[in-house]
């Protein structure tokens, strides 16, 4: 139901939540903006908190959000944001065993194809709860180095 989705968004996509990421040294947000200062996408990464037994919470990283405006699909913006976030991850974690994890909705085929091209592999899945809705998210990972 739309009311539950709105409640979820109002609780999890707030200025306060983003401030928590901004002031956390293990988190990074990179924003894609146009020449006329319009935000067209962003990537958010931090230490990994996905529910998978192989996650090493000491060294593994997670791409938590990657959103691109549909006008920029296929224009390499997502790839460039991911490459920039990898550079940041390497700057804070030099362990060669570090893996990058992410969750992607089972029906987001475009994103799955994108991550597959970047070398991610499906290693599990979990139920992502939004109100009364139970969505299955695939867990993907790859080595950072």
Tab-separated table of C-alpha atoms in Angstrom:
chain	number	residue	atom	x	y	z
A	1	UNK	CA	0.000	0.000	0.000
A	2	UNK	CA	1.159	3.509	-0.869
A	3	UNK	CA	0.684	4.728	2.705
A	4	UNK	CA	3.171	2.175	4.011
A	5	UNK	CA	5.671	3.007	1.279
A	6	UNK	CA	5.373	6.709	2.097
A	7	UNK	CA	5.892	5.981	5.787
A	8	UNK	CA	8.985	3.906	4.976
A	9	UNK	CA	10.408	6.675	2.781
A	10	UNK	CA	9.619	9.349	5.374
A	11	UNK	CA	11.482	7.338	8.026
A	12	UNK	CA	14.474	6.160	5.993
A	13	UNK	CA	15.157	8.876	3.418
A	14	UNK	CA	15.261	11.886	5.711
A	15	UNK	CA	17.772	14.682	6.084
A	16	UNK	CA	18.579	13.248	9.518
A	17	UNK	CA	19.362	9.811	8.082
A	18	UNK	CA	21.571	11.314	5.399
A	19	UNK	CA	23.330	13.448	8.005
A	20	UNK	CA	24.166	10.246	9.883
A	21	UNK	CA	25.885	8.948	6.745
A	22	UNK	CA	27.609	12.271	6.039
A	23	UNK	CA	29.183	12.449	9.511
A	24	UNK	CA	30.107	8.753	9.638
A	25	UNK	CA	33.729	8.339	8.506
A	26	UNK	CA	32.901	4.854	7.183
A	27	UNK	CA	30.228	6.242	4.833
A	28	UNK	CA	30.393	8.215	1.625
A	29	UNK	CA	27.853	9.886	-0.651
A	30	UNK	CA	28.832	10.964	-4.161
A	31	UNK	CA	26.346	13.053	-6.124
A	32	UNK	CA	26.010	13.421	-9.898
A	33	UNK	CA	24.963	16.954	-10.801
A	34	UNK	CA	24.466	18.670	-14.124
A	35	UNK	CA	26.243	21.853	-15.213
A	36	UNK	CA	23.180	23.779	-14.052
A	37	UNK	CA	23.377	22.188	-10.566
A	38	UNK	CA	20.520	19.708	-10.877
A	39	UNK	CA	21.027	16.464	-8.988
A	40	UNK	CA	20.654	13.541	-11.397
A	41	UNK	CA	21.853	10.695	-9.226
A	42	UNK	CA	23.905	9.544	-6.281
A	43	UNK	CA	25.651	6.612	-4.694
A	44	UNK	CA	25.835	5.872	-0.982
A	45	UNK	CA	28.254	3.363	0.506
A	46	UNK	CA	29.403	2.356	3.971
A	47	UNK	CA	30.467	-0.632	5.992
A	48	UNK	CA	28.432	-3.725	5.144
A	49	UNK	CA	25.427	-4.631	7.235
A	50	UNK	CA	23.707	-7.084	4.897
A	51	UNK	CA	22.379	-10.294	6.478
A	52	UNK	CA	24.814	-12.797	5.018
A	53	UNK	CA	27.031	-15.190	6.960
A	54	UNK	CA	30.100	-14.414	4.827
A	55	UNK	CA	30.069	-10.653	5.474
A	56	UNK	CA	33.198	-9.569	7.330
A	57	UNK	CA	31.892	-6.544	9.222
A	58	UNK	CA	35.462	-5.406	9.941
A	59	UNK	CA	36.535	-4.903	6.318
A	60	UNK	CA	33.641	-5.447	3.887
A	61	UNK	CA	31.856	-2.502	2.281
A	62	UNK	CA	28.335	-2.086	0.927
A	63	UNK	CA	26.801	-0.030	-1.838
A	64	UNK	CA	23.623	0.902	-0.029
A	65	UNK	CA	22.014	3.086	-2.671
A	66	UNK	CA	22.638	3.914	-6.285
A	67	UNK	CA	20.003	6.024	-7.964
A	68	UNK	CA	20.222	7.586	-11.403
A	69	UNK	CA	17.557	9.736	-13.037
A	70	UNK	CA	16.063	7.809	-15.995
A	71	UNK	CA	17.180	10.626	-18.348
A	72	UNK	CA	20.751	9.463	-17.716
A	73	UNK	CA	20.287	5.707	-18.068
A	74	UNK	CA	22.879	4.319	-20.453
A	75	UNK	CA	25.059	7.437	-20.226
A	76	UNK	CA	27.777	5.859	-18.035
A	77	UNK	CA	26.833	7.899	-14.940
A	78	UNK	CA	26.173	4.816	-12.795
A	79	UNK	CA	29.469	3.249	-13.844
A	80	UNK	CA	31.374	6.453	-13.066
A	81	UNK	CA	29.741	6.779	-9.636
A	82	UNK	CA	30.613	3.156	-8.825
A	83	UNK	CA	34.233	3.643	-9.912
A	84	UNK	CA	34.492	6.743	-7.724
A	85	UNK	CA	33.059	4.902	-4.725
A	86	UNK	CA	35.553	2.071	-5.281
A	87	UNK	CA	38.391	4.610	-5.091
A	88	UNK	CA	37.022	5.934	-1.813
A	89	UNK	CA	36.641	2.387	-0.445
A	90	UNK	CA	40.265	1.640	-1.309
A	91	UNK	CA	41.356	4.835	0.437
A	92	UNK	CA	39.855	3.706	3.748
A	93	UNK	CA	40.391	-0.061	3.486
A	94	UNK	CA	43.616	-1.484	2.107
A	95	UNK	CA	42.851	-5.108	3.026
A	96	UNK	CA	43.076	-7.086	-0.212
A	97	UNK	CA	40.304	-9.431	1.014
A	98	UNK	CA	37.713	-6.642	1.145
A	99	UNK	CA	34.509	-7.403	-0.707
A	100	UNK	CA	31.831	-5.018	-1.905
A	101	UNK	CA	28.281	-6.134	-1.204
A	102	UNK	CA	24.861	-4.870	-2.252
A	103	UNK	CA	21.230	-5.834	-2.259
A	104	UNK	CA	19.073	-5.558	-5.354
A	105	UNK	CA	15.353	-6.198	-5.687
A	106	UNK	CA	14.638	-9.481	-7.463
A	107	UNK	CA	12.494	-7.697	-10.074
A	108	UNK	CA	14.976	-4.902	-10.836
A	109	UNK	CA	16.374	-6.594	-13.923
A	110	UNK	CA	18.087	-3.486	-15.254
A	111	UNK	CA	20.107	-3.089	-12.041
A	112	UNK	CA	20.930	-6.799	-11.958
A	113	UNK	CA	22.288	-6.594	-15.506
A	114	UNK	CA	24.300	-3.487	-14.593
A	115	UNK	CA	25.872	-5.144	-11.542
A	116	UNK	CA	26.544	-8.344	-13.464
A	117	UNK	CA	28.544	-6.333	-16.026
A	118	UNK	CA	30.576	-4.927	-13.130
A	119	UNK	CA	31.470	-8.440	-11.996
A	120	UNK	CA	29.039	-8.956	-9.135
A	121	UNK	CA	27.763	-12.438	-8.354
A	122	UNK	CA	24.599	-13.474	-6.576
A	123	UNK	CA	25.535	-15.101	-3.263
A	124	UNK	CA	22.198	-15.110	-1.454
A	125	UNK	CA	18.896	-13.402	-0.881
A	126	UNK	CA	16.839	-11.995	1.952
A	127	UNK	CA	13.404	-10.583	2.611
A	128	UNK	CA	13.265	-6.785	2.580
A	129	UNK	CA	10.248	-5.541	4.528
A	130	UNK	CA	8.366	-2.350	3.727
A	131	UNK	CA	5.171	-2.183	5.763
A	132	UNK	CA	3.170	-5.306	4.975
A	133	UNK	CA	5.131	-5.959	1.773
A	134	UNK	CA	7.794	-8.628	1.713
A	135	UNK	CA	10.168	-8.184	-1.204
A	136	UNK	CA	13.004	-10.539	-2.017
A	137	UNK	CA	16.348	-8.830	-2.508
A	138	UNK	CA	19.284	-10.644	-4.031
A	139	UNK	CA	22.605	-10.274	-2.247
A	140	UNK	CA	25.507	-9.705	-4.626
A	141	UNK	CA	29.201	-9.261	-4.004
A	142	UNK	CA	32.604	-8.996	-5.625
A	143	UNK	CA	36.161	-8.432	-4.499
A	144	UNK	CA	37.162	-4.790	-4.198
A	145	UNK	CA	40.744	-5.499	-5.297
